[in-house]
mmCIF file of C-alpha atoms in Angstrom:
data_model
loop_
_atom_site.group_PDB
_atom_site.id
_atom_site.type_symbol
_atom_site.label_atom_id
_atom_site.label_comp_id
_atom_site.label_asym_id
_atom_site.label_seq_id
_atom_site.Cartn_x
_atom_site.Cartn_y
_atom_site.Cartn_z
ATOM 1 C CA MET A 1 87.493 107.948 101.983
ATOM 2 C CA LYS A 2 90.015 108.287 99.040
ATOM 3 C CA SER A 3 92.115 105.047 98.364
ATOM 4 C CA ARG A 4 95.466 106.825 99.375
ATOM 5 C CA ASP A 5 93.988 108.439 102.295
ATOM 6 C CA TRP A 6 92.918 104.960 103.286
ATOM 7 C CA VAL A 7 96.338 103.350 102.683
ATOM 8 C CA ARG A 8 98.085 106.494 104.808
ATOM 9 C CA PHE A 9 95.372 105.753 107.231
ATOM 10 C CA PHE A 10 96.260 101.984 107.797
ATOM 11 C CA PHE A 11 100.049 102.557 107.797
ATOM 12 C CA SER A 12 99.853 105.064 110.629
ATOM 13 C CA SER A 13 97.707 103.065 112.426
ATOM 14 C CA LEU A 14 100.257 100.161 112.438
ATOM 15 C CA LEU A 15 103.058 102.324 113.375
ATOM 16 C CA VAL A 16 100.864 103.621 116.431
ATOM 17 C CA GLY A 17 100.469 99.622 117.227
ATOM 18 C CA ALA A 18 104.184 99.389 116.768
ATOM 19 C CA ALA A 19 105.517 102.234 118.576
ATOM 20 C CA ALA A 20 102.982 101.320 121.597
ATOM 21 C CA ALA A 21 103.437 97.946 122.044
ATOM 22 C CA VAL A 22 107.455 98.570 121.657
ATOM 23 C CA ILE A 23 107.056 101.450 124.706
ATOM 24 C CA SER A 24 104.852 99.404 126.849
ATOM 25 C CA GLY A 25 106.872 96.270 126.219
ATOM 26 C CA PHE A 26 110.382 97.437 127.394
ATOM 27 C CA VAL A 27 108.496 99.243 130.652
ATOM 28 C CA LEU A 28 106.321 95.867 131.353
ATOM 29 C CA ASN A 29 109.225 93.408 131.159
ATOM 30 C CA TRP A 30 111.783 95.765 132.636
ATOM 31 C CA ASP A 31 113.029 92.983 134.808
ATOM 32 C CA GLN A 32 113.784 90.710 132.141
ATOM 33 C CA GLN A 33 115.122 93.020 129.839
ATOM 34 C CA ALA A 34 117.266 95.543 132.070
ATOM 35 C CA GLY A 35 120.279 93.233 132.205
ATOM 36 C CA SER A 36 120.601 92.943 128.894
ATOM 37 C CA PHE A 37 120.468 96.548 128.635
ATOM 38 C CA ALA A 38 123.521 96.674 131.910
ATOM 39 C CA GLU A 39 125.267 94.588 129.926
ATOM 40 C CA PHE A 40 124.578 95.415 125.982
ATOM 41 C CA LYS A 41 123.263 92.422 124.605
ATOM 42 C CA ALA A 42 122.442 93.811 121.442
ATOM 43 C CA GLY A 43 121.362 90.671 120.323
ATOM 44 C CA GLU A 44 118.765 89.500 123.328
ATOM 45 C CA ILE A 45 117.998 93.551 123.240
ATOM 46 C CA LEU A 46 117.102 93.106 119.151
ATOM 47 C CA ALA A 47 115.226 90.301 119.794
ATOM 48 C CA SER A 48 112.998 91.734 121.708
ATOM 49 C CA PHE A 49 111.927 94.870 119.946
ATOM 50 C CA ILE A 50 111.252 93.190 116.783
ATOM 51 C CA TRP A 51 109.247 90.705 118.651
ATOM 52 C CA PHE A 52 107.160 93.872 120.557
ATOM 53 C CA ILE A 53 106.921 95.279 116.744
ATOM 54 C CA GLY A 54 105.920 92.220 115.072
ATOM 55 C CA VAL A 55 102.991 91.625 118.132
ATOM 56 C CA GLY A 56 102.602 95.575 118.028
ATOM 57 C CA LEU A 57 101.454 95.240 114.229
ATOM 58 C CA MET A 58 99.420 92.279 115.235
ATOM 59 C CA PHE A 59 97.425 94.455 117.868
ATOM 60 C CA SER A 60 97.452 96.782 115.280
ATOM 61 C CA ILE A 61 95.272 94.819 112.609
ATOM 62 C CA ILE A 62 93.034 93.283 114.832
ATOM 63 C CA SER A 63 92.529 97.142 116.330
ATOM 64 C CA GLN A 64 91.671 98.302 112.689
ATOM 65 C CA MET A 65 89.223 95.139 111.855
ATOM 66 C CA GLY A 66 87.221 95.701 115.057
ATOM 67 C CA PHE A 67 87.154 99.536 114.034
ATOM 68 C CA PHE A 68 85.489 99.584 110.957
ATOM 69 C CA ALA A 69 83.768 96.366 112.252
ATOM 70 C CA TYR A 70 82.000 98.763 114.551
ATOM 71 C CA LEU A 71 81.491 101.357 111.943
ATOM 72 C CA THR A 72 79.166 98.528 110.362
ATOM 73 C CA LEU A 73 77.580 97.655 113.250
ATOM 74 C CA HIS A 74 76.728 101.327 114.356
ATOM 75 C CA ARG A 75 74.695 101.846 111.120
ATOM 76 C CA PHE A 76 72.608 98.467 112.057
ATOM 77 C CA GLY A 77 72.361 99.596 115.198
ATOM 78 C CA LEU A 78 70.872 102.737 114.346
ATOM 79 C CA GLY A 79 68.728 101.004 111.328
ATOM 80 C CA ILE A 80 67.324 99.062 113.836
ATOM 81 C CA PHE A 81 66.849 100.909 117.324
ATOM 82 C CA GLY A 82 66.450 104.241 115.865
ATOM 83 C CA SER A 83 66.260 107.054 118.886
ATOM 84 C CA ILE A 84 67.280 104.205 121.518
ATOM 85 C CA TRP A 85 70.526 103.118 120.146
ATOM 86 C CA SER A 86 72.576 105.462 122.302
ATOM 87 C CA PRO A 87 70.365 103.734 125.512
ATOM 88 C CA VAL A 88 70.980 100.416 123.878
ATOM 89 C CA GLN A 89 75.063 101.004 123.979
ATOM 90 C CA ILE A 90 74.723 102.132 127.331
ATOM 91 C CA LEU A 91 73.322 99.186 128.612
ATOM 92 C CA LEU A 92 75.688 97.111 126.424
ATOM 93 C CA ILE A 93 78.887 99.005 128.490
ATOM 94 C CA ALA A 94 77.285 98.579 131.788
ATOM 95 C CA PHE A 95 76.991 94.750 130.744
ATOM 96 C CA VAL A 96 80.532 94.412 129.922
ATOM 97 C CA PHE A 97 81.488 96.245 132.905
ATOM 98 C CA PHE A 98 80.010 94.115 135.156
ATOM 99 C CA ASP A 99 81.664 91.053 132.717
ATOM 100 C CA LEU A 100 84.980 92.193 133.200
ATOM 101 C CA ILE A 101 84.476 91.801 136.794
ATOM 102 C CA TYR A 102 82.086 88.930 137.836
ATOM 103 C CA PHE A 103 82.699 86.475 135.179
ATOM 104 C CA ARG A 104 86.896 87.222 135.591
ATOM 105 C CA TYR A 105 86.235 86.986 139.152
ATOM 106 C CA GLN A 106 84.103 83.525 139.135
ATOM 107 C CA VAL A 107 86.398 81.548 136.688
ATOM 108 C CA PHE A 108 90.315 83.139 137.851
ATOM 109 C CA GLY A 109 89.111 83.743 142.128
ATOM 110 C CA GLY A 110 91.307 85.558 143.939
ATOM 111 C CA ASP A 111 91.225 88.915 145.580
ATOM 112 C CA LEU A 112 88.107 90.960 143.781
ATOM 113 C CA ALA A 113 89.542 94.217 144.370
ATOM 114 C CA PRO A 114 92.175 93.796 141.422
ATOM 115 C CA TYR A 115 89.264 92.833 139.108
ATOM 116 C CA ILE A 116 87.278 95.816 140.052
ATOM 117 C CA TRP A 117 90.174 98.262 139.661
ATOM 118 C CA LEU A 118 91.218 97.069 136.355
ATOM 119 C CA ALA A 119 87.832 97.655 134.859
ATOM 120 C CA LEU A 120 87.536 100.760 136.693
ATOM 121 C CA ILE A 121 90.768 102.212 134.819
ATOM 122 C CA PHE A 122 90.004 100.685 131.517
ATOM 123 C CA LEU A 123 86.913 102.508 131.535
ATOM 124 C CA ALA A 124 88.187 105.946 132.972
ATOM 125 C CA VAL A 125 90.191 105.956 130.050
ATOM 126 C CA CYS A 126 87.726 104.997 127.705
ATOM 127 C CA PHE A 127 85.638 108.022 129.294
ATOM 128 C CA GLY A 128 88.983 110.313 128.728
ATOM 129 C CA ILE A 129 89.075 109.560 124.704
ATOM 130 C CA ALA A 130 85.366 109.433 124.331
ATOM 131 C CA TYR A 131 85.333 113.369 125.710
ATOM 132 C CA MET A 132 88.619 113.861 123.706
ATOM 133 C CA LYS A 133 86.021 112.972 120.835
ATOM 134 C CA GLN A 134 82.918 115.036 122.049
ATOM 135 C CA LYS A 135 85.408 117.898 122.257
ATOM 136 C CA ASP A 136 86.745 117.623 118.855
ATOM 137 C CA THR A 137 83.200 116.726 116.856
ATOM 138 C CA ASN A 138 80.113 117.396 118.970
ATOM 139 C CA LYS A 139 78.074 115.704 122.475
ATOM 140 C CA GLY A 140 76.264 113.406 120.387
ATOM 141 C CA ALA A 141 79.641 111.688 119.643
ATOM 142 C CA PHE A 142 80.396 110.963 123.088
ATOM 143 C CA ILE A 143 78.190 107.391 123.870
ATOM 144 C CA PRO A 144 79.378 105.981 120.304
ATOM 145 C CA ALA A 145 82.758 106.729 121.036
ATOM 146 C CA LEU A 146 82.904 105.038 124.628
ATOM 147 C CA PHE A 147 80.785 102.479 123.115
ATOM 148 C CA PHE A 148 83.737 101.930 120.437
ATOM 149 C CA MET A 149 86.842 102.104 123.253
ATOM 150 C CA PHE A 150 85.096 100.107 126.075
ATOM 151 C CA VAL A 151 83.309 97.182 124.446
ATOM 152 C CA GLY A 152 85.171 97.639 121.475
ATOM 153 C CA THR A 153 88.459 97.124 123.320
ATOM 154 C CA ALA A 154 87.555 94.536 125.332
ATOM 155 C CA VAL A 155 86.437 92.054 122.551
ATOM 156 C CA GLU A 156 89.527 92.562 120.818
ATOM 157 C CA TRP A 157 91.470 92.064 124.656
ATOM 158 C CA PHE A 158 89.585 88.457 124.775
ATOM 159 C CA PRO A 159 92.835 86.641 124.102
ATOM 160 C CA ALA A 160 94.537 88.392 127.407
ATOM 161 C CA LEU A 161 91.666 88.332 129.338
ATOM 162 C CA ARG A 162 91.177 84.352 128.836
ATOM 163 C CA GLU A 163 95.021 84.194 130.236
ATOM 164 C CA ASN A 164 94.642 86.035 133.091
ATOM 165 C CA ASP A 165 98.547 86.660 132.862
ATOM 166 C CA PRO A 166 99.067 90.812 134.372
ATOM 167 C CA ASN A 167 102.160 91.491 131.696
ATOM 168 C CA TRP A 168 99.934 90.237 128.622
ATOM 169 C CA LEU A 169 96.635 92.198 129.858
ATOM 170 C CA TYR A 170 98.290 95.236 130.355
ATOM 171 C CA PHE A 171 100.565 94.689 127.284
ATOM 172 C CA MET A 172 98.194 93.614 125.402
ATOM 173 C CA LEU A 173 95.394 96.658 126.349
ATOM 174 C CA ILE A 174 97.922 99.774 126.096
ATOM 175 C CA SER A 175 98.231 98.661 122.601
ATOM 176 C CA LEU A 176 95.061 98.481 122.114
ATOM 177 C CA LEU A 177 94.092 101.385 123.920
ATOM 178 C CA CYS A 178 96.691 103.846 121.548
ATOM 179 C CA CYS A 179 95.575 102.142 118.380
ATOM 180 C CA ASN A 180 91.563 102.313 119.161
ATOM 181 C CA ALA A 181 92.235 105.976 120.077
ATOM 182 C CA TYR A 182 94.274 107.129 117.429
ATOM 183 C CA GLN A 183 92.285 105.586 114.955
ATOM 184 C CA LEU A 184 88.820 107.413 116.644
ATOM 185 C CA LEU A 185 90.575 110.959 116.980
ATOM 186 C CA MET A 186 92.320 111.010 113.514
ATOM 187 C CA LEU A 187 89.984 109.354 111.000
ATOM 188 C CA PRO A 188 88.599 112.689 110.380
ATOM 189 C CA ARG A 189 91.234 113.948 109.396
ATOM 190 C CA PHE A 190 92.426 111.336 106.969
ATOM 191 C CA SER A 191 89.067 111.312 105.304
ATOM 192 C CA GLY A 192 88.555 114.872 104.859
ATOM 193 C CA ALA A 193 85.561 114.920 107.277
ATOM 194 C CA SER A 194 84.036 118.333 108.919
ATOM 195 C CA VAL A 195 85.590 118.497 112.329
ATOM 196 C CA LYS A 196 82.252 120.157 114.146
ATOM 197 C CA ARG A 197 79.336 118.309 113.051
ATOM 198 C CA PRO A 198 75.891 120.018 115.231
ATOM 199 C CA GLY A 199 72.829 118.641 114.791
ATOM 200 C CA ARG A 200 73.278 115.099 113.858
ATOM 201 C CA GLN A 201 73.311 111.320 115.096
ATOM 202 C CA GLU A 202 77.356 111.105 115.602
ATOM 203 C CA THR A 203 79.057 107.702 114.877
ATOM 204 C CA ALA A 204 82.695 106.888 116.137
ATOM 205 C CA GLU A 205 84.040 108.011 112.771
ATOM 206 C CA GLY A 206 82.823 111.456 113.244
#
């Protein structure tokens, strides 16, 4: 990727993070924000808007660090595990899925069902994005894309998982998913890479 394309990719990813955070932030916190809109408290609305943008930019940077870390990890994984790298990624996906349910339940307690539903919905969204990546490239891209979207996002999501505040959980997850999906699907277009690459081991970059 040329430096000019990387700069465009970086700033466009920042915009995605900011937009996702603003939209999800106002929606998830509508109970607190509705009064400000009803009474048109411009100062409070602007303060919330700026705060959501700032947090969204931070989430985008975390997402971009995670994405390029995964691209490096994928190369190491192929070099170390070779043809069994895909099964290893599937095993790690299953392990993280189990962790999102069991270990969070052990730490925070309560009803088990919300932990299961959150993990299932998260995994389903990642499946959908990985399928889009596969359709855009080839079948070999599905597992790397799913691994990045699920395992990579879960690692980036850890600060919110540790706090277990529902609004913060969803707010960070939505922003990270938007940023990660954007990077996963759009990087080949910024790098000028061919979209369809049959007959090769795919990476999350396409």
